[in-house]
Structures are given as structure tokens and as C-alpha cells.
PDB file of C-alpha atoms in Angstrom:
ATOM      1  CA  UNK A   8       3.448  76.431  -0.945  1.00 73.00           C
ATOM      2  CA  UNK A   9       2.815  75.052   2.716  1.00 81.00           C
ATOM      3  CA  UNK A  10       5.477  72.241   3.380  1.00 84.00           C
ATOM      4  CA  UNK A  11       5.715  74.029   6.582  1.00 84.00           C
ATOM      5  CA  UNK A  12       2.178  72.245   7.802  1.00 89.00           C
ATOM      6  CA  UNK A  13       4.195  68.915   7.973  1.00 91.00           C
ATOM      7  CA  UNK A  14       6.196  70.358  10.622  1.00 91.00           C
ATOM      8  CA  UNK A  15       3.819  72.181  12.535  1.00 93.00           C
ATOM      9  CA  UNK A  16       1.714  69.029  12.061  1.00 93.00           C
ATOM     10  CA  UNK A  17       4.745  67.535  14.068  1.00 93.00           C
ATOM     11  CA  UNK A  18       5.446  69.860  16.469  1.00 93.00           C
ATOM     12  CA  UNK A  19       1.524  69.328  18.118  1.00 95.00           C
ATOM     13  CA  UNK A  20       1.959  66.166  18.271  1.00 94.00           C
ATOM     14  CA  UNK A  21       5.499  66.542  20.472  1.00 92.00           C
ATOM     15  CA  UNK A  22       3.762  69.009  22.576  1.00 92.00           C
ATOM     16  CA  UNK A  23       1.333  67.110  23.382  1.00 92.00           C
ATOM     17  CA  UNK A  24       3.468  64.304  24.448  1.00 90.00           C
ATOM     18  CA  UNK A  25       5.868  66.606  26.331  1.00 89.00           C
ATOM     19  CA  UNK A  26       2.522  67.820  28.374  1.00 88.00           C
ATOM     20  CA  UNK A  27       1.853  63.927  28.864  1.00 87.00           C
ATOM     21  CA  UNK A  28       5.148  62.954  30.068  1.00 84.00           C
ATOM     22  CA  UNK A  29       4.409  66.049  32.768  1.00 73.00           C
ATOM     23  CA  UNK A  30       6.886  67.427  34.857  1.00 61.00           C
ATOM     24  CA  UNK A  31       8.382  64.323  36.900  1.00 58.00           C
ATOM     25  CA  UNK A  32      11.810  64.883  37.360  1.00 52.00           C
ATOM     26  CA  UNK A  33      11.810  68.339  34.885  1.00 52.00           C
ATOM     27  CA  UNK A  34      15.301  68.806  34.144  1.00 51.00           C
ATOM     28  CA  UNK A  35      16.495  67.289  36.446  1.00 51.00           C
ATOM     29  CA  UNK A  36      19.403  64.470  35.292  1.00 53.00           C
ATOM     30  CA  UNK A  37      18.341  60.760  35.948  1.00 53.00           C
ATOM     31  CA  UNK A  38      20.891  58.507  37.312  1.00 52.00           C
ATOM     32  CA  UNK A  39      20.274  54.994  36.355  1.00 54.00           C
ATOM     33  CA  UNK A  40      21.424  52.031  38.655  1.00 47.00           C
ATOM     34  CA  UNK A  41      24.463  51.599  36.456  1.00 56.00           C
ATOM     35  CA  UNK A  42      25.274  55.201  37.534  1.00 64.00           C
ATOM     36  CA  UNK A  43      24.583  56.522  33.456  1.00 74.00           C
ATOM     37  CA  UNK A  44      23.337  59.655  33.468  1.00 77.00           C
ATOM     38  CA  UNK A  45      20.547  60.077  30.704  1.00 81.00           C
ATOM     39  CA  UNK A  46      18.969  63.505  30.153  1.00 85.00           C
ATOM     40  CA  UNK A  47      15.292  63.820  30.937  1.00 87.00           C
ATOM     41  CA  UNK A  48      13.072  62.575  27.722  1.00 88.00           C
ATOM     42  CA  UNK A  49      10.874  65.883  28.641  1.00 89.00           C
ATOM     43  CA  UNK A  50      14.034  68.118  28.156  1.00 90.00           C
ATOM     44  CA  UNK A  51      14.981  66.493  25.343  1.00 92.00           C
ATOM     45  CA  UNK A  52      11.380  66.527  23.548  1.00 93.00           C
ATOM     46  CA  UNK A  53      11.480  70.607  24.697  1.00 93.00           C
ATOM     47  CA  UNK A  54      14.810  70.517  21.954  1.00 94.00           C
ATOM     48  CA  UNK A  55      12.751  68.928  19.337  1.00 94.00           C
ATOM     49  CA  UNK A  56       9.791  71.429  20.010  1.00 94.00           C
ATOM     50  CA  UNK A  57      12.094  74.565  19.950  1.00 94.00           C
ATOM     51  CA  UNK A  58      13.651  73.563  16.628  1.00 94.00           C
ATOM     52  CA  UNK A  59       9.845  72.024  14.993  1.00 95.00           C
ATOM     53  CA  UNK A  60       7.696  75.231  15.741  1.00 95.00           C
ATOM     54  CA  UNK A  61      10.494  78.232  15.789  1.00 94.00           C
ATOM     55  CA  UNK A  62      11.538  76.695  11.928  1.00 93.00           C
ATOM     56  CA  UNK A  63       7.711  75.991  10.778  1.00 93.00           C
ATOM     57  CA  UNK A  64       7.466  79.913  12.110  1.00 94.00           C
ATOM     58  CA  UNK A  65      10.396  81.446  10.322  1.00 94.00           C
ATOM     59  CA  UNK A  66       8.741  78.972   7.610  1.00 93.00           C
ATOM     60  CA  UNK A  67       5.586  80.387   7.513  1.00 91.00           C
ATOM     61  CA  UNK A  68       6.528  83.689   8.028  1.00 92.00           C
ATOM     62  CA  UNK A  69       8.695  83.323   4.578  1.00 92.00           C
ATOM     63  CA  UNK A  70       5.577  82.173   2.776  1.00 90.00           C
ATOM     64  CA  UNK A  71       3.739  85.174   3.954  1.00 90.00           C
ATOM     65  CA  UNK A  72       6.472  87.044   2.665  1.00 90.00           C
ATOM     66  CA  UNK A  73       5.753  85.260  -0.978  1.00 88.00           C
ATOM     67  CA  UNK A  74       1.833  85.762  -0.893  1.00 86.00           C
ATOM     68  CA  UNK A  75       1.229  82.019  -0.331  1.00 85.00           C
ATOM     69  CA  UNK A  76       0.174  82.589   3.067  1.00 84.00           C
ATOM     70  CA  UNK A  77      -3.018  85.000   3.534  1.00 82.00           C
ATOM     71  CA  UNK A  78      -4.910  85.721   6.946  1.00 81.00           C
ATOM     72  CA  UNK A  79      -8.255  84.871   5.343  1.00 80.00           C
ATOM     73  CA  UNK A  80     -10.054  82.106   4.228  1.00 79.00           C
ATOM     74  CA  UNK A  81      -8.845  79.998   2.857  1.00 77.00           C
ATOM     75  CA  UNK A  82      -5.319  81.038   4.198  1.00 79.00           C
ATOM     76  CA  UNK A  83      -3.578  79.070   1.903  1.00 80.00           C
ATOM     77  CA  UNK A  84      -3.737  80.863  -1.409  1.00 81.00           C
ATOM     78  CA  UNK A  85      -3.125  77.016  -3.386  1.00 79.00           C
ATOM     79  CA  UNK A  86      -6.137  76.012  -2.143  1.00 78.00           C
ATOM     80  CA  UNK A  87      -8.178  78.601  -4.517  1.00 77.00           C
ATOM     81  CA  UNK A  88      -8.138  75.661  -7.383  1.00 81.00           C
ATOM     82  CA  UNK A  89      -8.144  71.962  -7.578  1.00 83.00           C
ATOM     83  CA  UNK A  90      -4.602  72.316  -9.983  1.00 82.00           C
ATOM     84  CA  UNK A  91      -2.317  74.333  -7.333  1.00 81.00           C
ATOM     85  CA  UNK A  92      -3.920  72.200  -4.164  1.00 84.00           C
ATOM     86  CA  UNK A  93      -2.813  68.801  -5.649  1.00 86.00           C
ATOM     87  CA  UNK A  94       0.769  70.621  -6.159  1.00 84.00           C
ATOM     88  CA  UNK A  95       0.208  72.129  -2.241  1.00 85.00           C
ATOM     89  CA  UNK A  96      -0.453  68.501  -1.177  1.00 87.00           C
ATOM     90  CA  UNK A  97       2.171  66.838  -2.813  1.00 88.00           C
ATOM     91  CA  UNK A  98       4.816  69.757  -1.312  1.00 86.00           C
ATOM     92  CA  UNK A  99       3.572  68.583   1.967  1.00 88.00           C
ATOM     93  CA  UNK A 100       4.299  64.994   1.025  1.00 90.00           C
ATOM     94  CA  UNK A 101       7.673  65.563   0.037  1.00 90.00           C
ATOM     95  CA  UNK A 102       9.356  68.588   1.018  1.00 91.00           C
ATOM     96  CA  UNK A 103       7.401  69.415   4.222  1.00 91.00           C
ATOM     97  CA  UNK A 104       7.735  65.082   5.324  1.00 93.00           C
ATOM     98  CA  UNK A 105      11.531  65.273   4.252  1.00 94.00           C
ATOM     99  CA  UNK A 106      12.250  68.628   6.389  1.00 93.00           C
ATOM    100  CA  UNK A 107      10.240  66.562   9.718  1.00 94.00           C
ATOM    101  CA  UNK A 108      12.228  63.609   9.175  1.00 95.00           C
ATOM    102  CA  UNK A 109      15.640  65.703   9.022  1.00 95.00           C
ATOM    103  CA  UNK A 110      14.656  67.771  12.054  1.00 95.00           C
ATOM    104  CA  UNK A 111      14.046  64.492  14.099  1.00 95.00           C
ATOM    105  CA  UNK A 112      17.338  62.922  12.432  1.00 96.00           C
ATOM    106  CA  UNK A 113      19.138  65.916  13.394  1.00 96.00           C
ATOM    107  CA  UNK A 114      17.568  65.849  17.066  1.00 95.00           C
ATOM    108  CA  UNK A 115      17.761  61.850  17.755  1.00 95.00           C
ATOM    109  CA  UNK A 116      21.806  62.624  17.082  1.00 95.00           C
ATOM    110  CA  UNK A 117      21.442  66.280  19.540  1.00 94.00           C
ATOM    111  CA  UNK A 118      20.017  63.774  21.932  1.00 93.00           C
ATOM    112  CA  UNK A 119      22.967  60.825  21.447  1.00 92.00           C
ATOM    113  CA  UNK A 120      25.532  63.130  21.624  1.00 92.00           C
ATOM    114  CA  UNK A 121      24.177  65.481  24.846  1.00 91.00           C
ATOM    115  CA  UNK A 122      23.764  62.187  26.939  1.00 89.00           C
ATOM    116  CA  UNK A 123      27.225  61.131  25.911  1.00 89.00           C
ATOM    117  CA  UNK A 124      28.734  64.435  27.118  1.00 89.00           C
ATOM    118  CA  UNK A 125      26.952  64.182  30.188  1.00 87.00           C
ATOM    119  CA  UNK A 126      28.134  60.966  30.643  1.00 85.00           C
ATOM    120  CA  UNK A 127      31.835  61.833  29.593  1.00 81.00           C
ATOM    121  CA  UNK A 128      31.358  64.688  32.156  1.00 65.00           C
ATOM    122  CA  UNK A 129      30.897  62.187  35.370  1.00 64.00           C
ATOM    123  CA  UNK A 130      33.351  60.268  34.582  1.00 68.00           C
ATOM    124  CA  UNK A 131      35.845  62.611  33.811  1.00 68.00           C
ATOM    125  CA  UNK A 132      34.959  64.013  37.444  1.00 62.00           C
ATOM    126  CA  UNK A 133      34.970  60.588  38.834  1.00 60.00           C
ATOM    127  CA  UNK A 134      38.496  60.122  37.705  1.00 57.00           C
ATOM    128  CA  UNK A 135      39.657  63.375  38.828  1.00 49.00           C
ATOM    129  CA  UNK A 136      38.110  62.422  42.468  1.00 46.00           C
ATOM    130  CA  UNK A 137      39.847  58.873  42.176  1.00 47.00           C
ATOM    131  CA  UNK A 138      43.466  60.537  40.941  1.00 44.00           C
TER     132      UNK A 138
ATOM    133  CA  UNK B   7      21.083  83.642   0.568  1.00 86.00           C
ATOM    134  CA  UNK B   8      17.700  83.216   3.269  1.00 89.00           C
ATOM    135  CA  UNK B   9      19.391  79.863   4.289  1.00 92.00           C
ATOM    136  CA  UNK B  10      23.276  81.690   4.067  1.00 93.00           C
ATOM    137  CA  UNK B  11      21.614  84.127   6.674  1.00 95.00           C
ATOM    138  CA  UNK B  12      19.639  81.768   8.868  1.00 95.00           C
ATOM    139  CA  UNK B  13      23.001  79.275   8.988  1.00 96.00           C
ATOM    140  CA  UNK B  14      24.915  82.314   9.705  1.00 96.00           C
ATOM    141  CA  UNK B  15      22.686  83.468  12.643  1.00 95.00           C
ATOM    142  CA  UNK B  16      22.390  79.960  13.788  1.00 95.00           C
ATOM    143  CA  UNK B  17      26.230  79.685  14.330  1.00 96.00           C
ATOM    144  CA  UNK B  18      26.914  82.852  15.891  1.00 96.00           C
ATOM    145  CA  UNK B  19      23.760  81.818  18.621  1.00 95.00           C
ATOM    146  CA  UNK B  20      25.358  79.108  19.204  1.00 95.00           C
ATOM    147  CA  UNK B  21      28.742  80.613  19.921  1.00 95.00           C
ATOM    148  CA  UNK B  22      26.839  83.100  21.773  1.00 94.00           C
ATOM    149  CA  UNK B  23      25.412  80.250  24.058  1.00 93.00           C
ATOM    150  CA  UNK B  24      28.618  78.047  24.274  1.00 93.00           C
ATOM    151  CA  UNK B  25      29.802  81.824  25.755  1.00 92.00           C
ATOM    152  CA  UNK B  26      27.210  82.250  28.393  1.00 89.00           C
ATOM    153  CA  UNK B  27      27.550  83.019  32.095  1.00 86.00           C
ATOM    154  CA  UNK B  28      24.382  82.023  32.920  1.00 84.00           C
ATOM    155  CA  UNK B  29      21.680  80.349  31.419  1.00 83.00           C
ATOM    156  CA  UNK B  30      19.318  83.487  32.026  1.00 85.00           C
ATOM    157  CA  UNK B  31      19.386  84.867  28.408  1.00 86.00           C
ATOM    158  CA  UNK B  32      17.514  81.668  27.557  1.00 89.00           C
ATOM    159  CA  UNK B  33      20.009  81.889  24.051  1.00 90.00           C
ATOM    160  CA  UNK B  34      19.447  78.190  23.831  1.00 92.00           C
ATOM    161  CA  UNK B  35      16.164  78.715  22.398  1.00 93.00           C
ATOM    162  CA  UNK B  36      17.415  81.115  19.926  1.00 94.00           C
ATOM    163  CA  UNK B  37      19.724  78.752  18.678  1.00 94.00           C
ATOM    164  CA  UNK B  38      16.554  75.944  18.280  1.00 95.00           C
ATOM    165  CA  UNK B  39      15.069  78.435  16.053  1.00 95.00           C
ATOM    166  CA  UNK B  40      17.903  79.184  13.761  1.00 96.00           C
ATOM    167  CA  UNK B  41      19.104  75.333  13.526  1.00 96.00           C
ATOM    168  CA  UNK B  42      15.261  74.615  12.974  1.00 95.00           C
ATOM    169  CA  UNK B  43      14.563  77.356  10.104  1.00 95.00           C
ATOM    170  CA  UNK B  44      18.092  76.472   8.585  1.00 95.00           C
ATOM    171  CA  UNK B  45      17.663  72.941   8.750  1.00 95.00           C
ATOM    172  CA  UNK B  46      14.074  73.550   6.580  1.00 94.00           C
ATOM    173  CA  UNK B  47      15.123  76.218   4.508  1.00 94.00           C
ATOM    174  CA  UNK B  48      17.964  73.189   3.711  1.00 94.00           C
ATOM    175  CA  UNK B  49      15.850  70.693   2.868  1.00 94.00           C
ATOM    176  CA  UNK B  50      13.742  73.473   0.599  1.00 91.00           C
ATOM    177  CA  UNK B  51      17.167  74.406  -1.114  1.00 92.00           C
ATOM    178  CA  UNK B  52      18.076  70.358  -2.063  1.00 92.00           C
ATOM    179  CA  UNK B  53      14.453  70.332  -3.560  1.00 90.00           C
ATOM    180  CA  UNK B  54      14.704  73.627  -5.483  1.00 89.00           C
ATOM    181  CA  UNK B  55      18.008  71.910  -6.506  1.00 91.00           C
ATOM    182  CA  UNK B  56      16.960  68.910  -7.916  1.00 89.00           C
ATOM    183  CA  UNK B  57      14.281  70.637  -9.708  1.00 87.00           C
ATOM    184  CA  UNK B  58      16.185  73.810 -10.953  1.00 84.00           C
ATOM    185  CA  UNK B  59      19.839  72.110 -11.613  1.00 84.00           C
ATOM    186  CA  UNK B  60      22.652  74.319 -12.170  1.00 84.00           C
ATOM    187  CA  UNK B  61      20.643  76.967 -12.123  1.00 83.00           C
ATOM    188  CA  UNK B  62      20.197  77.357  -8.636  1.00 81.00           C
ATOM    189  CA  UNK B  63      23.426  78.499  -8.258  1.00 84.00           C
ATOM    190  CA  UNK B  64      23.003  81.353 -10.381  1.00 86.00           C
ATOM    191  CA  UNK B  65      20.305  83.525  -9.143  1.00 85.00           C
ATOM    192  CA  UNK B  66      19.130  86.909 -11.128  1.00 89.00           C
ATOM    193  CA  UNK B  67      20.342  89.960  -8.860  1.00 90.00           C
ATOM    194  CA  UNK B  68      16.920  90.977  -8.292  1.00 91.00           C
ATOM    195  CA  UNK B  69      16.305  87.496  -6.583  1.00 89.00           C
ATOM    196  CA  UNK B  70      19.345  87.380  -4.404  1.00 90.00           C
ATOM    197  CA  UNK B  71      18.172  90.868  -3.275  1.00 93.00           C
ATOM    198  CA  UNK B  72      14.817  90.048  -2.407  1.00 92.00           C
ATOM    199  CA  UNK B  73      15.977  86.657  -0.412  1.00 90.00           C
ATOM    200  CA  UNK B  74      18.404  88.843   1.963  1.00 93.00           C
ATOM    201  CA  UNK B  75      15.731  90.856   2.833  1.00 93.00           C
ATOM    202  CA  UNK B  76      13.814  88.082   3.580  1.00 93.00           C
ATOM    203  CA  UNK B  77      17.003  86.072   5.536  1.00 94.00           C
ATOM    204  CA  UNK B  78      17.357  89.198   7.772  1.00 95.00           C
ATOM    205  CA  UNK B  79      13.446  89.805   8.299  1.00 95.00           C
ATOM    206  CA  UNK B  80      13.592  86.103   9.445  1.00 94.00           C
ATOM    207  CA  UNK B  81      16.293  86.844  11.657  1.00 95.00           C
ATOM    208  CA  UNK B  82      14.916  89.354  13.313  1.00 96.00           C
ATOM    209  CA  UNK B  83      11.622  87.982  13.481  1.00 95.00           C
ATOM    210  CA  UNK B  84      13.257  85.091  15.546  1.00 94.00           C
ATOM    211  CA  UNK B  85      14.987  87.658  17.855  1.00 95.00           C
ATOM    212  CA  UNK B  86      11.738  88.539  18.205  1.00 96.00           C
ATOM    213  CA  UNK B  87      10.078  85.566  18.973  1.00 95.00           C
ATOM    214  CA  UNK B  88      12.731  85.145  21.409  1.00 94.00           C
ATOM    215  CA  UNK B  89      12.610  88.441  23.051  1.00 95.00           C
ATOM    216  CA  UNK B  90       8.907  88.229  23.541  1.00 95.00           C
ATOM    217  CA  UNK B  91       9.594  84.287  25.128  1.00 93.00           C
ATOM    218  CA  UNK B  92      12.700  85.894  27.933  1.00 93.00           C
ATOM    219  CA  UNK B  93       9.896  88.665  28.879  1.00 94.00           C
ATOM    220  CA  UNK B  94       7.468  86.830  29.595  1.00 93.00           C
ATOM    221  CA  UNK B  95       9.111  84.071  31.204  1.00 91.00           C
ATOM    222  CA  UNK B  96      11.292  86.325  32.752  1.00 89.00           C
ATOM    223  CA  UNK B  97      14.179  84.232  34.221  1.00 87.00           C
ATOM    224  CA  UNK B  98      15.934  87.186  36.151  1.00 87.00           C
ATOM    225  CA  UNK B  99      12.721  88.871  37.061  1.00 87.00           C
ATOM    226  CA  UNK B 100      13.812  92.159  35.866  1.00 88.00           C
ATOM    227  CA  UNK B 101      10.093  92.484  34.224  1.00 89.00           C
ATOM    228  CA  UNK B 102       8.479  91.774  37.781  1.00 90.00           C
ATOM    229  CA  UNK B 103      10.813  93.978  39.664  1.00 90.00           C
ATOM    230  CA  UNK B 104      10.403  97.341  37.112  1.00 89.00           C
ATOM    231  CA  UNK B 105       6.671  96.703  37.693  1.00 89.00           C
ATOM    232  CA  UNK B 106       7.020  96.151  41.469  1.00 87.00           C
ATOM    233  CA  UNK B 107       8.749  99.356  41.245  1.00 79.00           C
ATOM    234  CA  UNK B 108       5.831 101.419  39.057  1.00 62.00           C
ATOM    235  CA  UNK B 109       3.561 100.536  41.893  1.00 58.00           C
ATOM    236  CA  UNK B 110       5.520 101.719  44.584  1.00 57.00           C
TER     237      UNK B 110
END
């Protein structure tokens, strides 16, 4: 009905934090006094806000497609009775919290795995310079 | 068959990215959308699951039809999305140089 909102609800939140952190250092890779290199937090949050708002989009634009999305008031059409807004909220609650939490899930491992590369990537050079 | 679509377009972005010469096709954020969308449209399917059973599985023809439309309007509404991002950002500054040229 609108588990999309929990999403989108997200996604403003990681933009704003992403315009907080500002643009020190904008992709640009960090190297750490232990000579790590971890990817930019900024860069990374840009991944999370690519995958949050283009999916709540696609999202939204499939519950346009099924009439539950309208451009007037009250855009939601759920919200026209107390019944079908109780079932809207508890969508939210569930499906739309669930689909967050596995878009983060699936992002905390993007990140994991991207600074391990780049990692993998120096020293793999390193040891090519040293052999 | 709207997730089968989106997980298909998803993984072909991808490949399409892994493939690239340069970064100035911006396909990266095409493959955000699709993994974003598919990764939803997931979650949507294990509730519709739970709820439906067996069922789920089976869709009436009719149904099946109507969600392919859907999967490749989605599609092509995030090529669009994208399209509209890479010309207005315009990495390679093809936009700015067919305008410089207008003037001229």
C-alpha cells in the first residue's frame, strides 16, 4: 500500500548526513597510518542513497501503477478510511522496515567487501613492486 | 515476474559496469537502482509468500501478464531516471559542447 515510505523515510535521512559529512576528501581513498586503505564514508553513504531512493522510486512508481498511489490529496488512496490506513501503517511497519533493514544489510556487506578489495588491491601491487 | 525482470536488469548493469572503459556512463548508478528495486520488490515477494503460500507460485495468466508489463515499465523508467541523471551531470560534456556549438 506504501511500504515504500519506510525507505524513502530512510533515504532523507542518509542524504542529509552525506550533505553533513560534506565534501572533505570526496572520493578520494584515505590511507590510514597502518597504510589500510578505507573508502570514503561519503562515497559509501552515496551507495546506500543510490540503492534507498532509485528502489523507493521504481517502488512507488509500481504502486502508481496499482492505483494506490494518486497525485491528489490525500495521495495515498488507504488513507480514505480508518480500516485500510491501520493496514497502510502496519505495511510500513513490516514490509516497508524489513525492505530498509535489508537494503542497509545488503550495503554494510557492499561496504565490507569494497574496502577489502581495495585493500587486496595495494597489496597485491605492493608485492608485485617487492618481487 | 516484476522482481524476475528487475533481478534480470540488475545483473546485466552490473556486467555492463564490471565491462566499462570509463566510468563516464555513470552505469554504477544504474546498477544501485536495479539492486535497490530488486532487493524491495524481494522483500515484498517473501511477504506475499508467507501470506499467499503455495499459491504464489502459481499466478493466473492474466496476473503474470500484467506484472511484466509492469517489470519492463520499471525498467525503463530506471533507464530513465538514469538518462536524465548522465545529462544533466554530464560527465563527458557532450551536453555543454552541442550547446556551445548552437550558439556559435
Amino acid at each position: 500500500m506504501a511500504c515504500f515510505l519506510a525507505p524513502v523515510t530512510e533515504a532523507v535521512i542518509v542524504t542529509a548526513v552525506e550533505k553533513k559529512i560534506g565534501n572533505k576528501a570526496e572520493n578520494a581513498e584515505v590511507v590510514n597510518s597502518t597504510e589500510n586503505i578505507k573508502i570514503p564514508l561519503k562515497r559509501k553513504l552515496k551507495w546506500l542513497n543510490h540503492m534507498l531512493w532509485g528502489g523507493a522510486a521504481l517502488l512507488a512508481f509500481e504502486h502508481v501503477w496499482h492505483g494506490e498511489v494518486t497525485l491528489w490529496f490525500p495521495f495515498l488512496t488507504a488513507m480514505s478510511n480508518a480500516e485500510d490506513a491501520a493496514g497502510m501503517f502496519k505495511e510500513i511497519a513490516t514490509t516497508g522496515v524489513c525492505m530498509s533493514g535489508l537494503i542497509t544489510a545488503v550495503w554494510l556487506g557492499i561496504c565490507r567487501v569494497a574496502d577489502s578489495i581495495a585493500n587486496r588491491s595495494v597489496s597485491e601491487n605492493r608485492g608485485g613492486m617487492e618481487a | 515476474m516484476t522482481l524476475m525482470i528487475t533481478v534480470y536488469a540488475a545483473i546485466i548493469s552490473t556486467i555492463v559496469w564490471y565491462n566499462r572503459k570509463d566510468d563516464s556512463l555513470k552505469t554504477g548508478l544504474l546498477c544501485f537502482i536495479y539492486w535497490g528495486a530488486s532487493l524491495m520488490w524481494l522483500v515484498d515477494a517473501f511477504f506475499e509468500y508467507f501470506s499467499e503460500g503455495a499459491d504464489y507460485f502459481n499466478p493466473a495468466a492474466q496476473d503474470m501478464i500484467n506484472d511484466a508489463f509492469l517489470g519492463f515499465a520499471a525498467v525503463a523508467l530506471g533507464l530513465i531516471i538514469w538518462m536524465i541523471r548522465l545529462l544533466v551531470t554530464d560527465p563527458k560534456g557532450s551536453v555543454r559542447r552541442a550547446l556551445s556549438k548552437q550558439d556559435q
